[in-house]
C-alpha cells in the first residue's frame, strides 16, 4: 500500500498539536498527474464540496475548510475548482464510495470528500479522501485532529497533500510570509514589520511603525526574524522573536549593518557592514557571537544568500563597475562572478532546492525578476515592471514572491508597493492582498514545526 | 517629551509672519517678507533664522548636495556647498552634525542603502579634509527610504540623490 505521502518530518513535528493518520483504502492506481515543469498547464478541474459535518458543532467548519482548500489549489494555477452551484449532489460521507456519475458530467477529474467532527474534548477532527473520478480510485487520504482554532492550518495541510499527490512536488500552502507593510506618503512612509499566512489570512502587525524597518528574513525554526531597524536613527541588523516581540541587536559594528539572512542551519546570520563608503559581507555565528569577514573589496558587496547546503553564498557586488552576482564559499573563498548579461543584477536568493538563483535585474530602465543556474547559465526573466524587486522562494522552489511598484505622480500617488507571486515558469502571476501596501516579502522555509 | 529646536524655530517663524500680515500666504519657509494687498507694511519682527540653527543652515548655508545617478562623486558646486558647511561649523564650534545619505528610487533596496552611505561618506571626507573634527560629523544612510520629493520623474530623482546636513540634537 503506497500513498506516496513522503512527509515524515512534518508528521512527527506537528504531532504534538496535530494528529494525522493516513486513511487506508484500496491500492492506488490512479493516473491523474499534473506536470508542473511545463509552463501554462491546463488547470485540473477538481470538485471540493463542503465537508460533511458530523453533528451541529462541526457544521460551521464545513464550507470554510472546503473554501480554503479550493482557494489554495486555485491560486497555484494548477487546479480549477468547479463552481459549487454546478454540483448535482453532495457527498454522503467518507465511509461510502462516492457516486462518481454525479461528478463525471461536471468533468471533475478529481473529487475531494471530507468529514468534520468535534470530539468530546472539543478537538476538531477532519478527514478527507481524494478520488480520481474517472478511474474511481482513491488517490490519497488523511485524518487530522487538532484544536478548532487551527482549522485554517488543517485546510492548508489538506491542500498541500492534494497538491503533492497530483504534482509530485511538496506543497507550500501551510506556510507564512513576513513582509513590510507600507502606508503614508513616500516622504513619510510608515513601515511596519508584519506577518501573515501565505494566503493573507491571520495578518498581524509586529511593530508599531515608529521605527523604520526593512528586509525581514525568517530563521529556519521560524520563531525568529532577522531584519534591519533604525532605532535611534542607527540602521542595524536585529533579531526579532515573533512569540515574545523581543529584539536583540546583532553584533557591535561601528556603522550600518544591513541585508541580513540566516544560514540554512540557523546558526549564523550573514549581512553587510558599511564603513567609509565601502560595504563588505560578514557572517556572525549566533552561538559564539564571533564575526567573520567574508569579502574585502573597495566596493558595495551586499545581498548575501546561502545555498541550501550552507557551503556557498551568492551575493551582489559592484566591484567590476556595476552591480553583478558572485558566488563564494561560505568562508569567503573562491569569489567568482556568475552574471554576465546586459544590465545590473541585484538581490540574489538561492532556491531551497539549490538548482536556481532568483534575482532582480535592472535593464534599459525596467526592473525584472529572473532566475539563473548557480553557474550563471540559463538566465530567464519571469516578469518586469517600472519596479519589481526582492524575490523570495516558496519552500518547494516552484513559486516566487516579490513586490511591485508603479510610477507615482508628483504627489506620490500610485507608488504604493504590493506583493505578487509568480510560478517558476513565468505564468500565474497573482497579487497577494494585504491590508495596506507591502514590500520585502520573505517566505517561511516550510510548515511551522509545532 | 522633547521638541526639536528646528521645529520650534519654524513655528515661531510662522506665527511672526501671520501676525505681521494677518494674511498667511502659506509660504512659511522663505524670507518673512510680508506683502499683504492694500495696506503695505514692512515686517520687522522676523529677523531671520536663529544663527547656528538648522533653519540657519537650511536657508543661509544650504543643507544639501546633489549627486548624479549611481554616483557618489562631489561636483564643483557640491564642494562649494561643503566649504560653506565647514565655515559654518567653525563659526559654531558647539554644533555637531549628521550627514544623511539618500538615493533615488531607481535601485534595489540594499544597494541603495550602501550607495547612500557612500554619498554621505564622500561628503564627510571632504568636510573633514577642510579641518572639521571627525568627531563632530556622523553619517547615516536612508537609501531610497526618505525621498525629499515624491514622484517618479527626473526632477524628483535628481533632488532625491542627495547628502543632507542635519544639526545633531
Coordinates of C-alpha atoms in Angstrom, one line a residue:
Chain A
X1 CA 0.0 0.0 0.0
X2 CA 1.6 3.2 -1.1
X3 CA 0.1 6.6 -0.7
X4 CA 3.2 8.5 -1.6
X5 CA 2.9 10.7 1.4
X6 CA 6.6 11.5 1.9
X7 CA 6.2 13.8 4.8
X8 CA 7.5 12.0 7.8
X9 CA 9.2 15.2 9.0
X10 CA 6.0 17.2 9.0
X11 CA 4.1 14.3 10.6
X12 CA 6.4 13.9 13.6
X13 CA 6.9 17.6 14.1
X14 CA 3.2 18.5 14.1
X15 CA 2.1 15.6 16.2
X16 CA 2.1 17.5 19.4
X17 CA -0.6 19.8 18.2
X18 CA -1.9 17.9 15.3
X19 CA -2.5 14.2 15.0
X20 CA -2.5 12.9 11.4
X21 CA -3.5 9.5 10.1
X22 CA -3.3 8.2 6.6
X23 CA -6.7 6.8 5.5
X24 CA -6.4 3.3 4.2
X25 CA -8.3 2.1 1.2
X26 CA -7.7 0.1 -2.0
X27 CA -4.3 0.1 -3.7
X28 CA -3.7 3.2 -5.7
X29 CA -3.6 3.0 -9.5
X30 CA -5.0 6.4 -10.3
X31 CA -3.3 8.2 -13.1
X32 CA -4.1 11.9 -12.6
X33 CA -0.9 13.9 -12.7
X34 CA 0.0 17.5 -13.5
X35 CA 3.4 18.1 -14.9
X36 CA 4.3 21.4 -13.5
X37 CA 7.7 21.6 -15.2
X38 CA 5.9 22.8 -18.3
X39 CA 4.6 26.4 -18.4
X40 CA 0.9 27.3 -18.7
X41 CA -0.5 23.9 -17.9
X42 CA -4.3 23.4 -18.3
X43 CA -5.5 23.6 -14.7
X44 CA -7.0 20.3 -13.4
X45 CA -10.8 20.5 -12.8
X46 CA -11.4 19.5 -9.2
X47 CA -14.6 19.4 -7.1
X48 CA -14.3 20.4 -3.4
X49 CA -17.8 20.1 -1.9
X50 CA -18.4 21.3 1.6
X51 CA -17.1 18.8 4.1
X52 CA -19.8 16.6 5.7
X53 CA -20.4 17.7 9.3
X54 CA -20.9 15.0 11.9
X55 CA -23.1 17.0 14.3
X56 CA -24.2 20.6 14.7
X57 CA -21.0 21.9 16.3
X58 CA -19.0 20.8 13.2
X59 CA -21.3 22.5 10.8
X60 CA -19.7 25.9 10.9
X61 CA -16.4 24.5 9.5
X62 CA -18.0 22.6 6.6
X63 CA -17.9 25.4 4.0
X64 CA -14.9 27.3 5.4
X65 CA -12.5 24.4 5.2
X66 CA -13.6 23.5 1.7
X67 CA -13.2 27.0 0.5
X68 CA -9.7 27.4 2.0
X69 CA -8.7 24.1 0.3
X70 CA -10.2 25.2 -3.0
X71 CA -8.7 28.7 -2.8
X72 CA -5.2 27.3 -2.2
X73 CA -5.4 24.9 -5.1
X74 CA -6.9 27.6 -7.4
X75 CA -4.1 30.1 -6.6
X76 CA -1.5 27.6 -7.5
X77 CA -2.7 28.0 -11.1
X78 CA -2.6 24.2 -11.4
X79 CA -6.2 23.4 -10.3
X80 CA -9.6 24.7 -11.3
X81 CA -12.1 24.2 -8.6
X82 CA -15.5 23.7 -10.0
X83 CA -18.3 26.1 -9.1
X84 CA -20.3 24.6 -6.2
X85 CA -23.5 25.7 -7.8
X86 CA -23.0 23.2 -10.6
X87 CA -22.9 20.2 -8.2
X88 CA -25.6 17.6 -8.8
X89 CA -25.4 16.2 -5.3
X90 CA -23.4 16.5 -2.0
X91 CA -21.2 13.5 -1.0
X92 CA -22.7 11.2 1.6
X93 CA -19.5 11.0 3.7
X94 CA -16.2 9.2 3.9
X95 CA -17.5 5.7 4.6
X96 CA -19.1 5.2 1.3
X97 CA -17.6 5.3 -2.2
X98 CA -18.7 8.4 -4.0
X99 CA -21.3 8.2 -6.7
X100 CA -18.9 9.1 -9.5
X101 CA -21.7 9.5 -12.0
X102 CA -22.7 12.7 -10.1
X103 CA -19.2 14.2 -10.8
X104 CA -18.3 12.9 -14.3
X105 CA -20.8 15.2 -16.1
X106 CA -19.1 18.2 -14.5
X107 CA -15.8 16.9 -16.0
X108 CA -14.3 16.9 -12.5
X109 CA -11.1 14.9 -12.8
X110 CA -10.7 14.8 -9.0
X111 CA -13.0 14.9 -6.1
X112 CA -12.3 15.8 -2.5
X113 CA -14.6 14.3 0.1
X114 CA -14.2 15.5 3.6
X115 CA -15.8 14.9 7.0
X116 CA -15.6 17.0 10.1
X117 CA -16.3 16.0 13.7
X118 CA -15.9 17.6 17.1
X119 CA -14.5 15.2 19.7
X120 CA -16.0 15.1 23.3
X121 CA -13.0 17.2 24.5
X122 CA -13.7 19.9 21.9
X123 CA -10.9 18.8 19.4
X124 CA -11.5 19.2 15.7
X125 CA -11.2 16.1 13.7
X126 CA -11.0 16.5 9.9
X127 CA -10.7 13.6 7.5
X128 CA -10.6 13.6 3.7
X129 CA -10.1 11.4 0.7
X130 CA -9.0 12.5 -2.8
X131 CA -10.6 10.5 -5.6
X132 CA -9.8 10.1 -9.2
X133 CA -13.3 10.5 -10.7
X134 CA -12.8 8.7 -14.0
X135 CA -10.7 5.7 -12.7
X136 CA -12.8 5.7 -9.5
X137 CA -9.8 5.2 -7.3
X138 CA -8.7 6.8 -4.1
X139 CA -5.5 8.8 -4.6
X140 CA -4.8 9.8 -1.0
X141 CA -6.4 10.4 2.3
X142 CA -5.7 11.8 5.7
X143 CA -7.3 12.3 9.1
X144 CA -6.2 15.2 11.3
X145 CA -7.0 16.1 14.8
X146 CA -6.3 19.5 16.3
X147 CA -7.8 22.4 18.1
X148 CA -10.7 24.3 16.5
X149 CA -8.6 27.4 16.3
X150 CA -6.2 25.6 13.9
X151 CA -8.9 24.9 11.3
X152 CA -7.1 27.0 8.6
X153 CA -3.9 25.1 9.0
X154 CA -5.9 21.8 8.6
X155 CA -7.3 23.1 5.4
X156 CA -3.8 24.1 4.2
X157 CA -2.3 20.7 5.1
X158 CA -5.1 19.1 3.1
X159 CA -4.4 21.3 0.1
X160 CA -0.7 20.5 0.4
X161 CA -1.5 16.8 0.5
X162 CA -3.6 17.1 -2.7
X163 CA -1.0 19.3 -4.4
X164 CA 1.7 16.8 -3.6
X165 CA -0.2 13.8 -4.7
X166 CA -1.2 15.3 -8.0
X167 CA 2.0 17.2 -8.9
X168 CA 4.7 15.2 -7.3
X169 CA 6.0 18.4 -5.7
X170 CA 5.8 19.3 -2.0
X171 CA 3.0 21.8 -1.3
X172 CA 3.6 25.3 0.1
X173 CA 0.2 26.3 1.5
X174 CA 0.9 25.6 5.1
X175 CA 3.4 28.5 5.2
X176 CA 3.7 32.1 6.3
X177 CA 5.0 35.4 4.9
X178 CA 6.9 38.1 6.8
X179 CA 7.0 41.4 4.9
X180 CA 7.0 45.2 5.4
X181 CA 3.6 46.9 5.5
X182 CA 3.8 50.4 3.9
X183 CA 1.4 53.3 4.4
X184 CA 1.5 57.1 4.1
X185 CA 3.2 59.4 1.5
X186 CA 6.6 58.5 0.1
X187 CA 8.5 61.2 2.1
X188 CA 6.9 60.0 5.4
X189 CA 6.3 56.4 4.6
X190 CA 5.3 54.3 7.7
X191 CA 6.8 50.8 7.6
X192 CA 5.7 48.0 9.9
X193 CA 7.1 44.5 10.3
X194 CA 4.1 42.2 9.5
X195 CA 3.3 38.5 9.3
X196 CA 0.5 36.6 7.7
X197 CA -0.4 33.2 6.3
X198 CA 0.6 32.5 2.7
X199 CA -3.0 33.3 1.6
X200 CA -3.1 36.6 3.5
X201 CA -5.1 35.3 6.5
X202 CA -4.1 35.7 10.2
X203 CA -2.5 39.1 9.4
X204 CA -0.6 40.7 12.3
X205 CA 1.5 43.9 12.5
X206 CA 4.5 43.1 14.6
X207 CA 5.9 46.6 15.0
X208 CA 4.1 50.0 15.5
X209 CA 5.6 52.0 12.7
X210 CA 7.5 54.4 14.9
X211 CA 10.8 53.0 13.6
X212 CA 11.8 52.4 10.0
X213 CA 12.2 48.7 9.4
X214 CA 13.3 46.8 6.3
X215 CA 14.2 43.4 4.7
X216 CA 12.9 40.8 7.3
X217 CA 14.0 37.2 6.8
X218 CA 12.8 34.0 8.6
X219 CA 15.1 31.8 10.7
X220 CA 14.8 28.1 9.7
X221 CA 13.0 27.4 13.0
X222 CA 10.6 30.3 12.2
X223 CA 10.4 31.7 15.7
X224 CA 12.8 34.5 14.8
X225 CA 13.2 37.1 12.1
X226 CA 16.3 39.0 11.3
X227 CA 15.8 42.4 9.8
X228 CA 17.1 46.0 9.6
X229 CA 15.7 48.6 12.0
X230 CA 16.5 52.3 12.5
X231 CA 16.3 52.5 16.3
X232 CA 17.7 55.9 17.3
X233 CA 18.2 56.6 13.6
X234 CA 21.0 54.0 13.5
X235 CA 20.4 51.3 10.9
X236 CA 21.4 48.0 12.4
X237 CA 20.6 44.3 12.0
X238 CA 18.4 42.9 14.7
X239 CA 16.8 39.6 15.7
X240 CA 13.1 39.7 16.4
X241 CA 11.4 37.0 18.4
X242 CA 7.9 36.5 16.9
X243 CA 6.4 35.0 20.1
X244 CA 7.7 37.4 22.6
X245 CA 8.3 40.5 20.5
X246 CA 11.8 40.9 22.0
X247 CA 14.5 42.5 19.9
X248 CA 18.2 41.9 20.0
X249 CA 21.0 43.9 18.3
X250 CA 23.3 41.7 16.3
X251 CA 26.9 42.5 16.7
X252 CA 28.8 45.5 17.8
X253 CA 29.6 47.2 14.5
X254 CA 30.6 50.9 14.4
X255 CA 28.4 51.6 11.4
X256 CA 25.4 50.5 9.4
X257 CA 24.7 46.7 9.2
X258 CA 22.1 45.6 6.6
X259 CA 20.9 42.9 4.2
X260 CA 20.8 40.1 6.8
X261 CA 19.9 36.4 6.1
X262 CA 20.1 33.2 8.2
X263 CA 22.2 30.3 7.2
X264 CA 20.1 27.2 6.5
X265 CA 21.1 25.6 9.8
X266 CA 20.0 28.7 11.6
X267 CA 23.4 29.0 13.4
X268 CA 24.7 32.1 11.5
X269 CA 23.5 35.4 10.1
X270 CA 25.2 36.8 7.1
X271 CA 25.0 40.5 6.5
X272 CA 26.7 43.6 5.1
X273 CA 28.6 46.2 7.1
X274 CA 29.2 49.6 5.7
X275 CA 32.1 51.7 6.7
X276 CA 33.9 54.6 4.9
X277 CA 31.8 54.3 1.8
X278 CA 32.6 50.6 1.5
X279 CA 30.3 47.7 2.2
X280 CA 31.6 44.2 2.9
X281 CA 29.9 40.9 3.9
X282 CA 30.3 39.4 7.3
X283 CA 28.9 36.2 8.9
X284 CA 28.1 36.1 12.6
X285 CA 28.0 32.8 14.5
X286 CA 24.9 33.1 16.7
X287 CA 26.3 30.7 19.3
X288 CA 29.7 32.3 19.8
X289 CA 28.8 35.8 18.5
X290 CA 32.0 35.7 16.7
X291 CA 32.1 37.7 13.4
X292 CA 34.0 36.7 10.3
X293 CA 34.6 38.9 7.3
X294 CA 33.9 37.2 4.1
X295 CA 34.5 39.8 1.4
X296 CA 37.1 42.6 1.4
X297 CA 36.8 44.8 -1.7
X298 CA 36.6 48.5 -2.1
X299 CA 33.1 48.2 -3.4
X300 CA 29.5 47.6 -2.4
X301 CA 29.2 43.9 -1.5
X302 CA 25.7 43.1 -0.3
X303 CA 22.6 40.9 -0.6
X304 CA 24.2 37.6 0.6
X305 CA 22.2 34.4 0.4
X306 CA 23.3 30.9 1.4
X307 CA 22.9 27.8 -0.8
X308 CA 20.6 25.3 0.9
X309 CA 23.7 23.1 1.9
X310 CA 25.2 26.1 3.6
X311 CA 28.5 25.7 1.7
X312 CA 28.2 28.6 -0.7
X313 CA 26.9 32.2 -0.6
X314 CA 25.6 34.2 -3.6
X315 CA 25.9 38.0 -3.3
X316 CA 25.9 41.1 -5.4
X317 CA 28.9 43.4 -5.9
X318 CA 29.8 46.4 -8.0
X319 CA 33.5 45.6 -7.8
X320 CA 33.6 45.2 -11.6
X321 CA 32.0 48.6 -12.2
X322 CA 28.3 47.7 -11.9
X323 CA 26.1 45.5 -9.8
X324 CA 26.6 41.8 -10.7
X325 CA 26.1 38.5 -9.0
X326 CA 29.0 36.5 -7.5
X327 CA 29.3 33.1 -5.7
X328 CA 31.8 32.3 -3.0
X329 CA 32.5 29.6 -0.4
X330 CA 30.8 30.3 2.9
X331 CA 34.2 31.1 4.3
X332 CA 34.7 33.8 1.6
X333 CA 36.9 31.6 -0.6
X334 CA 36.8 31.4 -4.4
X335 CA 34.8 34.5 -5.2
X336 CA 33.6 34.2 -8.8
X337 CA 31.3 36.3 -10.9
X338 CA 28.3 34.4 -12.4
X339 CA 26.2 37.1 -14.1
X340 CA 27.4 38.4 -17.5
X341 CA 24.3 39.7 -19.2
X342 CA 23.5 43.3 -20.0
X343 CA 22.2 45.4 -17.1
X344 CA 22.6 45.3 -13.4
X345 CA 21.9 42.3 -11.2
X346 CA 20.8 42.5 -7.6
X347 CA 19.1 40.8 -4.5
X348 CA 20.2 37.2 -5.4
X349 CA 18.4 34.5 -3.5
X350 CA 19.3 30.8 -3.7
X351 CA 16.4 28.4 -4.3
X352 CA 15.7 26.0 -1.4
X353 CA 16.2 23.2 -4.0
X354 CA 19.7 24.5 -4.8
X355 CA 19.1 24.4 -8.5
X356 CA 18.4 28.1 -9.2
X357 CA 19.2 31.6 -8.1
X358 CA 16.5 34.3 -8.3
X359 CA 17.4 37.9 -8.7
X360 CA 16.3 41.5 -9.5
X361 CA 17.6 42.8 -12.8
X362 CA 17.7 46.4 -13.9
X363 CA 17.9 46.7 -17.7
X364 CA 17.0 49.5 -20.1
X365 CA 15.1 51.4 -17.4
X366 CA 12.9 48.5 -16.4
X367 CA 13.1 46.1 -13.4
X368 CA 12.8 42.4 -13.9
X369 CA 12.6 39.3 -11.7
X370 CA 14.6 36.5 -13.1
X371 CA 16.3 33.2 -12.4
X372 CA 19.6 31.5 -13.5
X373 CA 21.5 28.4 -12.6
X374 CA 24.2 28.8 -9.9
X375 CA 26.9 28.8 -12.6
X376 CA 25.1 31.8 -14.3
X377 CA 23.8 29.8 -17.2
X378 CA 20.1 29.5 -18.3
X379 CA 19.0 33.0 -17.4
X380 CA 15.3 33.6 -17.7
X381 CA 13.3 36.7 -16.9
X382 CA 9.9 36.0 -15.4
X383 CA 8.3 39.4 -15.1
X384 CA 9.1 43.0 -15.4
X385 CA 7.8 46.5 -14.5
X386 CA 8.6 50.0 -13.5
X387 CA 9.8 48.4 -10.3
X388 CA 9.8 44.7 -9.4
X389 CA 12.2 43.7 -6.7
X390 CA 13.2 41.4 -4.0
X391 CA 12.2 37.8 -4.9
X392 CA 11.7 35.1 -2.2
X393 CA 11.2 31.4 -2.8
X394 CA 8.3 29.2 -1.7
X395 CA 9.8 26.3 0.3
X396 CA 9.2 24.0 -2.6
X397 CA 11.3 26.1 -5.0
X398 CA 8.4 26.3 -7.5
X399 CA 6.9 29.7 -6.8
X400 CA 8.4 33.2 -6.2
X401 CA 7.0 36.2 -4.3
X402 CA 8.3 39.7 -4.8
X403 CA 7.0 43.3 -4.7
X404 CA 5.9 45.6 -7.5
X405 CA 5.6 49.4 -7.5
X406 CA 4.2 51.6 -10.3
X407 CA 5.2 55.1 -11.1
X408 CA 3.9 57.7 -8.7
X409 CA 2.7 61.2 -9.6
X410 CA 4.2 64.4 -8.1
X411 CA 2.1 63.9 -5.0
X412 CA 3.3 60.4 -4.6
X413 CA 0.0 58.8 -5.6
X414 CA 0.1 55.4 -7.3
X415 CA 3.5 54.4 -5.9
X416 CA 2.3 52.1 -3.2
X417 CA 4.2 48.7 -3.4
X418 CA 2.2 45.5 -3.5
X419 CA 3.1 41.8 -3.1
X420 CA 2.9 39.4 -6.0
X421 CA 3.6 35.7 -6.6
X422 CA 4.6 34.0 -9.9
X423 CA 5.3 30.5 -11.0
X424 CA 8.8 29.5 -11.9
X425 CA 7.6 29.1 -15.5
X426 CA 6.6 32.8 -15.6
X427 CA 2.9 32.0 -15.6
X428 CA 0.2 32.6 -12.9
X429 CA 1.3 36.0 -11.7
X430 CA -1.0 36.9 -8.8
X431 CA -1.4 39.8 -6.3
X432 CA -1.3 38.8 -2.6
X433 CA -3.8 41.0 -0.9
X434 CA -2.5 43.0 2.2
X435 CA -4.3 45.5 4.4
X436 CA -2.0 48.3 3.2
X437 CA 0.9 48.4 0.8
X438 CA 3.5 45.6 1.1
X439 CA 7.2 45.1 0.2
X440 CA 10.2 43.0 1.1
X441 CA 8.3 39.7 1.4
X442 CA 10.1 36.6 2.8
X443 CA 8.5 33.2 2.6
X444 CA 8.8 30.8 5.6
X445 CA 11.2 27.9 4.9
X446 CA 8.4 25.4 5.4
X447 CA 5.4 24.5 7.5
X448 CA 5.5 25.6 11.1
X449 CA 7.1 22.8 13.1
X450 CA 4.7 22.6 16.0
Chain B
X1 CA 8.9 64.6 25.7
X2 CA 11.3 66.7 23.6
X3 CA 10.6 69.1 20.8
X4 CA 13.4 69.6 18.4
X5 CA 14.8 73.0 18.0
X6 CA 14.2 73.3 14.3
X7 CA 10.5 72.8 14.8
X8 CA 10.3 75.4 17.4
X9 CA 12.1 78.0 15.3
X10 CA 9.9 77.2 12.3
X11 CA 6.8 77.6 14.4
X12 CA 7.9 80.9 15.8
X13 CA 8.6 82.0 12.2
X14 CA 5.1 81.2 11.0
X15 CA 3.5 82.9 13.9
X16 CA 5.5 86.1 13.2
X17 CA 4.6 86.0 9.6
X18 CA 0.9 85.6 10.4
X19 CA 0.8 88.4 13.0
X20 CA 2.6 90.9 10.8
X21 CA 0.3 90.4 7.8
X22 CA -2.9 88.9 9.0
X23 CA -2.8 87.0 5.8
X24 CA -0.9 83.8 5.8
X25 CA 0.1 83.1 2.3
X26 CA 1.2 79.6 3.2
X27 CA 4.7 80.3 2.1
X28 CA 6.4 80.0 5.5
X29 CA 9.7 78.6 4.5
X30 CA 11.3 81.6 2.7
X31 CA 12.1 85.1 3.8
X32 CA 9.5 86.5 6.1
X33 CA 8.6 89.4 3.8
X34 CA 5.1 90.4 4.1
X35 CA 3.2 91.8 1.1
X36 CA -0.4 91.8 2.1
X37 CA -2.5 93.5 -0.5
X38 CA -3.7 97.1 0.1
X39 CA -2.0 98.2 3.3
X40 CA 1.7 98.0 2.8
X41 CA 3.5 97.2 6.0
X42 CA 7.1 96.2 6.4
X43 CA 7.5 93.3 8.7
X44 CA 10.3 93.9 11.2
X45 CA 9.6 91.1 13.6
X46 CA 11.2 88.1 11.9
X47 CA 14.9 88.8 11.8
X48 CA 15.6 85.5 10.1
X49 CA 16.6 82.1 11.4
X50 CA 18.4 81.9 14.7
X51 CA 22.2 81.8 13.9
X52 CA 23.6 78.4 14.2
X53 CA 20.2 76.7 14.0
X54 CA 19.0 74.1 11.5
X55 CA 16.9 76.8 9.9
X56 CA 20.0 79.0 9.5
X57 CA 21.8 76.0 7.9
X58 CA 19.0 75.3 5.6
X59 CA 18.3 78.8 4.4
X60 CA 21.6 80.7 4.6
X61 CA 24.1 78.0 4.1
X62 CA 22.4 75.3 2.0
X63 CA 21.9 71.9 3.7
X64 CA 22.2 69.5 0.8
X65 CA 24.4 68.5 -2.1
X66 CA 23.1 66.5 -5.1
X67 CA 24.6 63.6 -7.0
X68 CA 24.5 62.1 -10.5
X69 CA 22.8 58.7 -11.0
X70 CA 24.6 55.9 -9.2
X71 CA 27.4 58.2 -8.3
X72 CA 29.0 59.5 -5.1
X73 CA 31.4 62.0 -6.7
X74 CA 31.1 65.6 -5.5
X75 CA 30.5 68.2 -8.1
X76 CA 32.3 71.6 -8.0
X77 CA 29.0 73.1 -6.8
X78 CA 28.8 70.4 -4.1
X79 CA 32.3 71.2 -2.9
X80 CA 31.4 74.9 -2.6
X81 CA 28.4 74.0 -0.5
X82 CA 30.5 71.7 1.7
X83 CA 33.1 74.5 2.1
X84 CA 30.2 76.7 3.5
X85 CA 29.4 73.8 5.8
X86 CA 32.9 73.8 7.1
X87 CA 32.9 77.6 7.6
X88 CA 29.5 77.4 9.4
X89 CA 30.8 74.6 11.7
X90 CA 33.9 76.8 12.5
X91 CA 31.6 79.6 13.4
X92 CA 29.5 77.4 15.7
X93 CA 32.1 75.1 17.4
X94 CA 29.5 73.6 19.7
X95 CA 27.4 72.2 16.9
X96 CA 27.7 68.6 15.8
X97 CA 26.1 67.3 12.6
X98 CA 24.8 64.2 10.9
X99 CA 25.2 63.8 7.1
X100 CA 22.3 61.8 5.7
X101 CA 22.9 59.9 2.5
X102 CA 19.9 59.3 0.2
X103 CA 19.2 57.8 -3.3
X104 CA 16.5 58.0 -5.9
X105 CA 14.0 55.1 -6.2
X106 CA 15.7 53.6 -9.3
X107 CA 17.8 51.0 -7.5
X108 CA 17.3 48.0 -5.3
X109 CA 16.9 48.5 -1.5
X110 CA 20.1 47.0 -0.1
X111 CA 22.3 48.5 -2.8
X112 CA 20.7 51.9 -2.3
X113 CA 21.5 51.7 1.5
X114 CA 25.1 51.2 0.6
X115 CA 25.1 53.9 -2.0
X116 CA 23.5 56.4 0.4
X117 CA 26.3 55.5 2.9
X118 CA 28.9 56.1 0.1
X119 CA 27.4 59.5 -0.6
X120 CA 27.2 60.6 3.0
X121 CA 30.8 59.4 3.4
X122 CA 32.0 61.2 0.4
X123 CA 30.6 64.5 1.8
X124 CA 32.0 63.8 5.2
X125 CA 35.5 63.1 3.8
X126 CA 35.6 66.4 2.1
X127 CA 34.2 68.2 5.2
X128 CA 36.9 66.6 7.4
X129 CA 39.6 67.5 4.9
X130 CA 38.6 71.1 5.4
X131 CA 39.6 70.9 9.1
X132 CA 36.3 69.9 10.7
X133 CA 36.9 67.4 13.6
X134 CA 35.7 64.0 12.6
X135 CA 34.1 63.6 16.0
X136 CA 31.6 66.3 15.1
X137 CA 30.3 64.5 12.0
X138 CA 28.3 61.3 11.9
X139 CA 26.8 59.7 8.8
X140 CA 23.6 57.7 8.3
X141 CA 22.2 56.3 5.1
X142 CA 18.5 56.1 4.4
X143 CA 18.9 54.6 0.9
X144 CA 15.7 55.2 -1.1
X145 CA 13.5 55.2 2.1
X146 CA 13.2 59.0 2.6
X147 CA 12.8 60.9 -0.6
X148 CA 12.8 64.7 -0.4
X149 CA 10.3 64.9 -3.1
X150 CA 7.6 62.5 -4.2
X151 CA 7.1 61.4 -7.8
X152 CA 8.6 59.1 -10.4
X153 CA 10.2 61.7 -12.6
X154 CA 13.7 63.0 -13.4
X155 CA 13.3 66.2 -11.3
X156 CA 12.3 64.3 -8.2
X157 CA 15.0 61.7 -8.7
X158 CA 17.7 64.4 -9.1
X159 CA 16.5 66.1 -5.9
X160 CA 16.4 62.9 -4.0
X161 CA 20.0 61.8 -4.9
X162 CA 21.5 63.8 -2.1
X163 CA 23.5 64.2 1.1
X164 CA 21.8 66.4 3.6
X165 CA 23.4 68.1 6.6
X166 CA 21.3 67.9 9.8
X167 CA 22.2 69.5 13.1
X168 CA 22.6 66.8 15.8
X169 CA 20.3 67.2 18.8

